[in-house]
Coordinates of C-alpha atoms in Angstrom, one line a residue:
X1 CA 32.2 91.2 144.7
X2 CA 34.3 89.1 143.2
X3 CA 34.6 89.9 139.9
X4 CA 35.3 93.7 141.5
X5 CA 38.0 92.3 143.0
X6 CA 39.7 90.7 140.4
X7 CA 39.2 93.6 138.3
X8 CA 41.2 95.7 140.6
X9 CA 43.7 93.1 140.8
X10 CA 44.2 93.6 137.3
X11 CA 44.1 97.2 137.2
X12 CA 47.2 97.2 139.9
X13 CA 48.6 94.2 138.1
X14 CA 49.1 96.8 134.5
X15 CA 50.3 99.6 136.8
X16 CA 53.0 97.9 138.5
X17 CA 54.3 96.4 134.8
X18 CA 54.0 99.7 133.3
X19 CA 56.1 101.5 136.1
X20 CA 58.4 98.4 136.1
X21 CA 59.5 99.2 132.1
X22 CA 60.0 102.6 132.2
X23 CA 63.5 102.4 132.2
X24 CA 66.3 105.0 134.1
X25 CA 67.4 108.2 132.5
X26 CA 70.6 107.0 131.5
X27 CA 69.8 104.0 129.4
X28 CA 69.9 103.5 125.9
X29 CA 70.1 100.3 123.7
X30 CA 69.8 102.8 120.7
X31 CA 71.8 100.5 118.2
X32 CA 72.5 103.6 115.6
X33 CA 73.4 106.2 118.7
X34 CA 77.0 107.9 117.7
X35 CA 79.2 109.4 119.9
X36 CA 77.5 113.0 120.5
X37 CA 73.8 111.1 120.8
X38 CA 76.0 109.2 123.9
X39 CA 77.3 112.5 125.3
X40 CA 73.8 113.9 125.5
X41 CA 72.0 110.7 127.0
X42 CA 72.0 113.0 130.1
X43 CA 70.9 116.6 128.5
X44 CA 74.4 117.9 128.0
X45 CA 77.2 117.2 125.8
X46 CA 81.2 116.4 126.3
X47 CA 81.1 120.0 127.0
X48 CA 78.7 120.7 129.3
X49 CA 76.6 122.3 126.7
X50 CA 72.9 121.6 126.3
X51 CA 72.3 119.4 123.7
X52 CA 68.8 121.2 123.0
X53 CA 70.8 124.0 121.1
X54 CA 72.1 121.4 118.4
X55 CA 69.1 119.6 118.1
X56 CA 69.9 117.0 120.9
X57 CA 73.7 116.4 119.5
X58 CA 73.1 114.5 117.0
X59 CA 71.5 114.7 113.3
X60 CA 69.6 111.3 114.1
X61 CA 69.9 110.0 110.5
X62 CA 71.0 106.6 112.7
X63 CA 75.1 107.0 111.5
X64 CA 77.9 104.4 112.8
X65 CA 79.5 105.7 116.0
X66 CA 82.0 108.5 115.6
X67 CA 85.6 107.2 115.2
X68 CA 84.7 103.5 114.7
X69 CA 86.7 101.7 112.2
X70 CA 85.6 98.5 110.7
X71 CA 88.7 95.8 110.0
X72 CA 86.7 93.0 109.8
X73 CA 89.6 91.3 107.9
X74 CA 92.1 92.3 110.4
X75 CA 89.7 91.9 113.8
X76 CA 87.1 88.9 113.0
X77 CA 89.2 85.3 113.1
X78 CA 92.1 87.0 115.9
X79 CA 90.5 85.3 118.9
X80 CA 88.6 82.7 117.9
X81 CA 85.4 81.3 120.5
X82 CA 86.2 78.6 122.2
X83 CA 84.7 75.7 121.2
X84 CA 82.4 75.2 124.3
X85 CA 82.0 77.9 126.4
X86 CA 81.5 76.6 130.0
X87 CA 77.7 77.6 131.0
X88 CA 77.3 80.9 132.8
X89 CA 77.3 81.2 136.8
X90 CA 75.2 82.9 139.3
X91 CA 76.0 86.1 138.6
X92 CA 76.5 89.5 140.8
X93 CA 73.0 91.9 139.9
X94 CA 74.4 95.1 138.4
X95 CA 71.3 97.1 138.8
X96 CA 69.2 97.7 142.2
X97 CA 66.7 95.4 141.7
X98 CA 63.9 97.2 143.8
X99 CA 61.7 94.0 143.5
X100 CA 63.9 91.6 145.6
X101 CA 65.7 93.9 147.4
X102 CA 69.4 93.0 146.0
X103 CA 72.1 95.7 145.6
X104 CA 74.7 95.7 143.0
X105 CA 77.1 94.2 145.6
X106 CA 74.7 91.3 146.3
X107 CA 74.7 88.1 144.7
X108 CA 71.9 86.9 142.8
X109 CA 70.2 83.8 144.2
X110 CA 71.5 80.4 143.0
X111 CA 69.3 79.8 139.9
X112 CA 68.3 83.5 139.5
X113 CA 67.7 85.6 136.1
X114 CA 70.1 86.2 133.8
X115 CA 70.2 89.9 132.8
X116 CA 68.9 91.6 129.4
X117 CA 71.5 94.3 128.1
X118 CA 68.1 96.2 127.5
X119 CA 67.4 96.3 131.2
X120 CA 70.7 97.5 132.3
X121 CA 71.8 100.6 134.2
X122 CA 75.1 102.7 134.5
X123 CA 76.6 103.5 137.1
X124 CA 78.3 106.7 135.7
X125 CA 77.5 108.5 132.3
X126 CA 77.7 107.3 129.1
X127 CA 81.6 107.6 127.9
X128 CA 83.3 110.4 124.9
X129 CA 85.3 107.6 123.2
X130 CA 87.7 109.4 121.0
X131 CA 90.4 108.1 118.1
X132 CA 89.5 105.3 116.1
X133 CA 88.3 102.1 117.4
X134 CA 86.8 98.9 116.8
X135 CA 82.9 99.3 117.3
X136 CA 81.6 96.3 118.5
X137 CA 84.7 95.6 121.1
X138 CA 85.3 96.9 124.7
X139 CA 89.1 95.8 126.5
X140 CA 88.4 94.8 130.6
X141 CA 90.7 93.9 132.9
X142 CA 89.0 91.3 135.3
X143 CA 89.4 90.7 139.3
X144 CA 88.9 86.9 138.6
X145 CA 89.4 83.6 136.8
X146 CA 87.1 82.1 133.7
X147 CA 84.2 81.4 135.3
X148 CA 84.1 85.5 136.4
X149 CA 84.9 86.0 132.9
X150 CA 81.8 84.2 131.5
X151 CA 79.2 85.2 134.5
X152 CA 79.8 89.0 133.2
X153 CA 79.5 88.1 129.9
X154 CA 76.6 86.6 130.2
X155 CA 75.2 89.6 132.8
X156 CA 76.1 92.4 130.1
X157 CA 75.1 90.4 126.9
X158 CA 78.6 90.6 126.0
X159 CA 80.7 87.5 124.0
X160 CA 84.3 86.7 125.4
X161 CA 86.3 87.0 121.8
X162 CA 89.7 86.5 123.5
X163 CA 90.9 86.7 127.3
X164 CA 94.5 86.3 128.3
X165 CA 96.8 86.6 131.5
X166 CA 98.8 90.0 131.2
X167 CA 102.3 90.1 132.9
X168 CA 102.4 94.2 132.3
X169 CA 99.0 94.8 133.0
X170 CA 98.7 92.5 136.1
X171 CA 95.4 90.8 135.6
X172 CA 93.2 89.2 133.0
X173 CA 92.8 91.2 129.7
X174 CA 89.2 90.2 128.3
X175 CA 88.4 91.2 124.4
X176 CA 84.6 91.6 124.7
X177 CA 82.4 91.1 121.6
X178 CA 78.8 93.5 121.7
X179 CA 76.9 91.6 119.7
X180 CA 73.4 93.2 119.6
X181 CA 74.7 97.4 118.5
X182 CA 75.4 99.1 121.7
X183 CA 77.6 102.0 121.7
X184 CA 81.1 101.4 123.4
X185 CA 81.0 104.2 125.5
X186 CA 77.4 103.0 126.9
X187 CA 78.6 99.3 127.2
X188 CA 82.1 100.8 129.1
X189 CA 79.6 102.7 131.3
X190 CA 77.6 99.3 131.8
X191 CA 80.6 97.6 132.9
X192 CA 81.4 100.2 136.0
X193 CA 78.7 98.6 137.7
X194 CA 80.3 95.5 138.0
X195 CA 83.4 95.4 140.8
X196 CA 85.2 92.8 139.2
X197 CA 86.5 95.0 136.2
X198 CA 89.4 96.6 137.2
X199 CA 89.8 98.7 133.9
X200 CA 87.5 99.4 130.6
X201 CA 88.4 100.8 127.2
X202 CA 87.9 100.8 123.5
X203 CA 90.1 98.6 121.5
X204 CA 91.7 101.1 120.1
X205 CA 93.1 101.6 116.9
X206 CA 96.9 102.3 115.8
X207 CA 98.6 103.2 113.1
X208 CA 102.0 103.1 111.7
X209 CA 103.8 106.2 111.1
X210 CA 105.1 106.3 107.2
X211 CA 104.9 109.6 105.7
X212 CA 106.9 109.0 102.5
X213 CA 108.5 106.1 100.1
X214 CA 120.1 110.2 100.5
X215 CA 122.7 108.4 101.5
X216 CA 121.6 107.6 105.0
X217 CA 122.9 110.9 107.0
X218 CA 121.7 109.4 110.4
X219 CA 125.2 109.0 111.6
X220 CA 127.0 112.3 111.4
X221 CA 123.9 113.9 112.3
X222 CA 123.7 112.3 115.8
X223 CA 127.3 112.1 116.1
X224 CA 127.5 108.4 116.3
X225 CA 131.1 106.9 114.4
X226 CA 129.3 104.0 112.0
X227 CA 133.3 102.6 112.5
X228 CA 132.7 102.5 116.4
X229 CA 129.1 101.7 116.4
X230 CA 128.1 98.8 118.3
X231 CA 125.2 97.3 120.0
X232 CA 126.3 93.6 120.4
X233 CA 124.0 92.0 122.5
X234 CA 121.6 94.4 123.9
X235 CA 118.2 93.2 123.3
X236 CA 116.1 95.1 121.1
X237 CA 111.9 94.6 120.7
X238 CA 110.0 95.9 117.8
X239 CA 106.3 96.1 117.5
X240 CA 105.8 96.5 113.9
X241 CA 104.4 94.6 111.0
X242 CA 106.4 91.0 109.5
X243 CA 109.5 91.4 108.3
X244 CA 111.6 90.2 105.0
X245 CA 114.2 88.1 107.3
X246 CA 115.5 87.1 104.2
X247 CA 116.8 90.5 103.2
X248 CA 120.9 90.5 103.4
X249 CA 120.4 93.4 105.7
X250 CA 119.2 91.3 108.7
X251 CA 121.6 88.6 108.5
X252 CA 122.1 87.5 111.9
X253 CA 120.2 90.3 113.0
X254 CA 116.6 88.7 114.5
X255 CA 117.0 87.0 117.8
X256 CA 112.8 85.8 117.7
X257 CA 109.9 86.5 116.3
X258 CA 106.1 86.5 118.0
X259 CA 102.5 86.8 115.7
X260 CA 100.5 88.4 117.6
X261 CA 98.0 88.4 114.8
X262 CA 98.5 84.4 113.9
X263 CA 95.0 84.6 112.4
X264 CA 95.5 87.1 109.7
X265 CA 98.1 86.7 106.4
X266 CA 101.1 88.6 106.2
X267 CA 100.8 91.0 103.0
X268 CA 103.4 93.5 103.9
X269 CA 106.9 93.5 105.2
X270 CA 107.8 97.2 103.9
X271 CA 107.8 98.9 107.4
X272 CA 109.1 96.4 110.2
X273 CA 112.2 95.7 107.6
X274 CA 113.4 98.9 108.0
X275 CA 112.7 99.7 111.7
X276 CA 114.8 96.6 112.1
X277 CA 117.5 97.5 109.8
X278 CA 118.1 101.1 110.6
X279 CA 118.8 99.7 114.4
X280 CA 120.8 96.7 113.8
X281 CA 121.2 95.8 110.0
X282 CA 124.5 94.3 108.8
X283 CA 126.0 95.0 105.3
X284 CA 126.0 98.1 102.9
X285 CA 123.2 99.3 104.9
X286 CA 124.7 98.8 108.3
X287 CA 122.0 100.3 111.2
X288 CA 122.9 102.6 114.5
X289 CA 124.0 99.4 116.6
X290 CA 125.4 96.4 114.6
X291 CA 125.2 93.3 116.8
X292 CA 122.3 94.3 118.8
X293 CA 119.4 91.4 119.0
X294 CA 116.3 92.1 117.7
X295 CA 113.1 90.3 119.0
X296 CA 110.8 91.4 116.5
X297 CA 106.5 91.0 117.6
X298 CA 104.4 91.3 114.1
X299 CA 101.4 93.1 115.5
X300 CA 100.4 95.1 112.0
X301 CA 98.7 94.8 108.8
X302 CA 98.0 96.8 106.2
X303 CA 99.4 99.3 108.7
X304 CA 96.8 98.8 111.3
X305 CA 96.7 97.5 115.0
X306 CA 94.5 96.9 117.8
X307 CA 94.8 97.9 121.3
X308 CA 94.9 93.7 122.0
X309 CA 97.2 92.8 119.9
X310 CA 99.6 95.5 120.7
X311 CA 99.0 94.4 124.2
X312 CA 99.6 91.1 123.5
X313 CA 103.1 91.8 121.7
X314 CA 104.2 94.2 124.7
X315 CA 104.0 91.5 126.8
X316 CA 106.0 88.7 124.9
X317 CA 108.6 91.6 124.5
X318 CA 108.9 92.2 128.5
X319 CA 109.5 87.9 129.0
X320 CA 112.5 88.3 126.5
X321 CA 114.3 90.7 128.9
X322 CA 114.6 92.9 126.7
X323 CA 116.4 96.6 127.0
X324 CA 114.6 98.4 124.3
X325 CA 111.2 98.3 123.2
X326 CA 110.4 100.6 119.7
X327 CA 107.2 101.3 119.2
X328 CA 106.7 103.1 115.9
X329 CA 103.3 103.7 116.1
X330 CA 100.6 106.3 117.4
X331 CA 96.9 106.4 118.3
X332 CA 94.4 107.5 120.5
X333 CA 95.3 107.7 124.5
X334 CA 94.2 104.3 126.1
X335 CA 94.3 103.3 130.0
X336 CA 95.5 99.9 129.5
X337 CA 98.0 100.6 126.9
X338 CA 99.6 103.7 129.7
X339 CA 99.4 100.9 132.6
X340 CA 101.7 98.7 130.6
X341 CA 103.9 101.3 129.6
X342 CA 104.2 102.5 133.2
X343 CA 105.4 99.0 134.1
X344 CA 107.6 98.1 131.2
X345 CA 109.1 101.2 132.4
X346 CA 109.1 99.8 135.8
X347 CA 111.1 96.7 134.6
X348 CA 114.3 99.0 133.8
X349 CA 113.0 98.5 129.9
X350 CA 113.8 102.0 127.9
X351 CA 110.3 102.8 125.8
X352 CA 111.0 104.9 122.5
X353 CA 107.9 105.6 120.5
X354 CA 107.3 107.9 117.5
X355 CA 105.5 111.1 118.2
X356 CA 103.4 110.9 115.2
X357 CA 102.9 112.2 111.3
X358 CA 99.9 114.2 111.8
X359 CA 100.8 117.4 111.4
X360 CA 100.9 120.5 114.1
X361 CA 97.5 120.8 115.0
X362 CA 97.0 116.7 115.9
X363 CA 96.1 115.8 119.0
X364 CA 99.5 114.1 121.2
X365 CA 100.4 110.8 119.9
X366 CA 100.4 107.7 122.1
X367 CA 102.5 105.7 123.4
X368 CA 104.6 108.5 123.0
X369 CA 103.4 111.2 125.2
X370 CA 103.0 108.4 128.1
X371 CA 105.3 109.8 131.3
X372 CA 108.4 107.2 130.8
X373 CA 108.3 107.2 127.0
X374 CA 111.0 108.4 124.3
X375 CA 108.6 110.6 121.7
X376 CA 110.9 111.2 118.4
X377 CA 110.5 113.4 116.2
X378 CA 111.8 113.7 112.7
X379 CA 114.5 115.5 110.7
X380 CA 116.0 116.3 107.6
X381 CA 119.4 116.6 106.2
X382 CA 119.5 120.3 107.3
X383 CA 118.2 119.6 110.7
X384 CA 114.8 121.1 109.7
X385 CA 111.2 119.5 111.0
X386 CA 109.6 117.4 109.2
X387 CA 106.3 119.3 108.2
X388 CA 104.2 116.5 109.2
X389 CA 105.2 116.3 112.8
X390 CA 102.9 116.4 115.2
X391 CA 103.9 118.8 118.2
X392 CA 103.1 119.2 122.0
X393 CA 105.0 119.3 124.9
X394 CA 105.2 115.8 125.0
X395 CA 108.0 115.8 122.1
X396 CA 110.9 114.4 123.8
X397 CA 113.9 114.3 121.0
X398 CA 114.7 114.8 117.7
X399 CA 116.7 112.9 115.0
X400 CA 116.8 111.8 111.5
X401 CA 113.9 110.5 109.6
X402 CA 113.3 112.0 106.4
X403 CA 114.3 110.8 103.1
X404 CA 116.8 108.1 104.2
X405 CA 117.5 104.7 102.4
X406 CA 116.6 101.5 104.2
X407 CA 116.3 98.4 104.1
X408 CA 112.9 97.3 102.8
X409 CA 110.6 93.8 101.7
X410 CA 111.3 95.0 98.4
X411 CA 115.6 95.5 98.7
X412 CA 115.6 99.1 99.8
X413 CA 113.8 102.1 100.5
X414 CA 113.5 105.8 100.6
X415 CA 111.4 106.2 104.1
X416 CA 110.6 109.3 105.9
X417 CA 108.8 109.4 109.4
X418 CA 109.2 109.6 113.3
X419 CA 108.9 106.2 113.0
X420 CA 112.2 105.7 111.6
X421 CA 113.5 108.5 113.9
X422 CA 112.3 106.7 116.5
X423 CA 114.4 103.5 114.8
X424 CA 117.3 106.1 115.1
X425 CA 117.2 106.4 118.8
X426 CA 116.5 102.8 119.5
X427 CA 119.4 101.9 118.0
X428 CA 121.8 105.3 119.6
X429 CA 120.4 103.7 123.1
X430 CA 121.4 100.1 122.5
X431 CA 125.1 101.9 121.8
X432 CA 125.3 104.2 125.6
X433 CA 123.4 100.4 127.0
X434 CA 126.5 98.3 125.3
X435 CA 129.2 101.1 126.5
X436 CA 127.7 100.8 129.7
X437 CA 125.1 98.0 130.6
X438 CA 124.1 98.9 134.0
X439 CA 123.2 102.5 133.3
X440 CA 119.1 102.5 134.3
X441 CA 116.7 103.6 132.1
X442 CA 116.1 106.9 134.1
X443 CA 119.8 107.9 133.6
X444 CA 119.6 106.7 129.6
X445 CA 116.5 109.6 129.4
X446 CA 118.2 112.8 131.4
X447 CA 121.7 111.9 129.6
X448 CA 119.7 112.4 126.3
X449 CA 117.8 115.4 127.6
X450 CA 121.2 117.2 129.0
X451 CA 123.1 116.5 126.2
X452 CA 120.8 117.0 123.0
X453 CA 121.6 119.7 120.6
X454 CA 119.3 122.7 120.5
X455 CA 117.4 123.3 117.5
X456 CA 114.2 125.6 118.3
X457 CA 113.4 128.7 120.7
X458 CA 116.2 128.2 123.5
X459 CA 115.1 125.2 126.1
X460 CA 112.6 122.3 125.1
X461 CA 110.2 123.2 122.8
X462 CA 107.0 121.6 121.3
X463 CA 108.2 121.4 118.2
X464 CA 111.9 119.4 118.1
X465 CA 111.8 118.5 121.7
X466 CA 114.7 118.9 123.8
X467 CA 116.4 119.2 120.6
X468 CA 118.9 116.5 118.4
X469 CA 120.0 113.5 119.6
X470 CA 123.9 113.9 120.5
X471 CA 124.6 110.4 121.4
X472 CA 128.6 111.1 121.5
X473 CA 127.6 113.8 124.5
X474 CA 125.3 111.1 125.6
X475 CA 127.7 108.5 126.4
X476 CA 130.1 110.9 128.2
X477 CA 127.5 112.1 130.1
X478 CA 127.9 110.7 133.9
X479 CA 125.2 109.9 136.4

């Protein structure tokens, strides 16, 4: 009787482990699972469509993730690991754990398990990343202090890479590694469980917007009198790459300067020289508002940028008080990046951004088509679009930014882009803030909206916005 019985004890013992391992419908710790294999963890695609009629989404020949880019010079020594880690905490269960009775909004006893990323479960799908991002990182905002910080970590099988208090985005901004192959969009799912992350995304990735490298027309085209032109002392921030400070045309000109990439070289100083100089350069290539102050953030190489970094760079650029933040740059549409926007905005800060080089049929460019952002588009000589645009409805305003000279790390330039357009109108708005310093940012935006000069179908259009920037009109333009 006893050897029965400890042969059914051993029967029910394999049973229960068997059912305990099957795991839920919505895992996966599929290290080669791109971005449609994601989308159909669940039978369907983004779409709704049923994956069966593609062959499950996915060719499963075990590809990278769809849009990840790999910068491992740019990304790997950024943040550095502490040196010690503090050990992890107790940490809050994120799956119901059936077998002693805890709920995700339970503790785990004092001394309990640490969780396997394998064993994990979402509480909402899989997520569509799309744009380009890094594909091993996820950006959280945490509810918490360090030791919160390292009990998820260590409950998710995720490394701490870099964490930081954010003034724009309100709370701690955590730069998690995935070290063992997830897919972002199942870690971001992962994370959901967990009531202490305020906010998940991809870290992102931007890029600056160059399309091309005569007698700089700018002036006379936004009717701005270089012999009147002034911006003396209105604080300008860039977020660009390094900058030549040596050239003659910013003499005087840089108020500060903030790495936000202290970890990586500086190779090239081509693109933040000129941004610079076509708003406040001195000399034979004087910009749109001599005597502003620019506070200039390097947060780009090789004319790349991560959602952290640029992050990290907003943030110096609100504790300067500054007026003016440009931000000649555009990638994909990210949470934490439109939080920060939304409360630079909120700080009475005017936030011009190009709208992009990447043509008519891209997808909106961000930060520019964030609510309470300038998007610029660019110009010719002949007040013709630049054929690399990108258009949407989010266009805002138009003005110079093909073939203009500028200064550059080399001397001087030939540059065409919105990115310069957007230098342009940095540089217009320091003028209407130095004419009239307590005019808000709200009434800065409608003045250039009312007063900008037609150029497309009748009305705001997709293509050159509300039209070209009249700053003359813009100035006289009253409350």
């Amino acid at each position: 009787m006893a050897a029965k019985a400890v042969i059914r004890f051993a029967v029910l013992l394999a049973a229960a482990m068997t059912i305990a391992a099957a795991p839920g419908f919505t895992q996966t710790n599929d290290p080669s699972l791109n971005q449609p294999r994601t989308d159909c963890v669940n039978g369907k695609d983004a779409a709704g469509a049923d994956c069966a009629k593609d062959g499950g989404g996915a060719s499963g020949n075990g590809a990278a993730q769809a849009g990840a880019v790999f910068l491992p010079a740019l990304i790997v020594d950024l943040f550095p690991n502490p040196a010690e880690a503090p050990p992890p905490l107790p940490t809050p269960n994120p799956r119901n754990d059936q077998a002693g009775g805890t709920t995700p909004s339970e503790p785990t006893p004092p001394g309990g398990p640490i969780i396997s990323p394998t064993d994990l479960i979402t509480t909402e799908p899989p997520r569509a990343v799309t744009g380009e991002f890094v594909p091993d990182e996820v950006l959280v905002t945490v509810d918490g202090d360090a030791n919160a910080v390292q009990q998820i970590a260590a409950s998710f099988g995720l490394q701490v890479r870099s964490q930081r208090q954010s003034r724009l985005l309100g709370s701690t901004l955590v730069r998690f590694g995935i070290p063992d192959g997830r897919p972002v969009g199942v870690v971001l799912a992962q994370l959901a469980a967990d009531g202490r992350t305020q906010r998940r995304e991809p870290n992102h990735v931007y890029s600056l917007q160059q399309a091309a490298g005569i007698v700089n027309y700018a002036f006379d085209h936004i009717t701005l009198d270089a012999k009147q032109a002034n911006g003396e002392n209105v604080r300008v921030a860039v977020i660009d790459t390094g900058i030549d400070d040596t050239n003659p045309a910013l003499a005087g000109v840089i108020a500060d300067q903030f790495d936000a990439m202290p970890g990586v070289p500086i190779e090239k100083r081509d693109h933040g020289t000129s941004i610079d100089g076509l708003i406040a350069g001195v000399g034979p290539l004087e910009g749109m508002a001599p005597g502003a102050k620019i506070y200039h953030a390097r947060a780009f190489e090789g004319g790349k940028s991560t959602m952290d970094v640029i992050l990290a760079a907003l943030d110096w650029a609100a504790d300067q008080n500054v007026r003016i933040i440009n931000m000649s740059f555009v990638g994909p549409k990210n949470d934490l990046l439109g939080v920060a926007c939304r409360n630079a905005r909120g700080l009475g800060i005017v936030l011009v951004a190009a709208a992009g080089n990447n043509g008519p049929k891209a997808p909106y460019g961000y930060p520019a088509a964030f609510d309470g952002v300038i998007a610029v588009t660019a110009t010719d000589a002949k007040d013709q679009l630049m054929p690399q645009a990108n258009r949407g409805a989010y266009v805002f305003i138009s003005a110079p930014g093909v073939e203009m000279v500028a200064p550059s790390g080399a001397g001087t330039d030939v540059v065409t882009g919105t990115s310069f357009a957007a230098a342009i109108v940095s540089g217009a708005i320091a003028n209407l803030i130095h004419a009239a310093p307590d005019r808000s940012a709200d009434d800065i935006e409608k003045a250039l909206a009312a007063t900008a000069r037609d150029l497309g179908p009748k009305g705001r259009d997709n293509d050159f916005g509300y039209g070209l920037l009249d700053t003359k009109a813009a100035e006289a333009a009253k409350n």
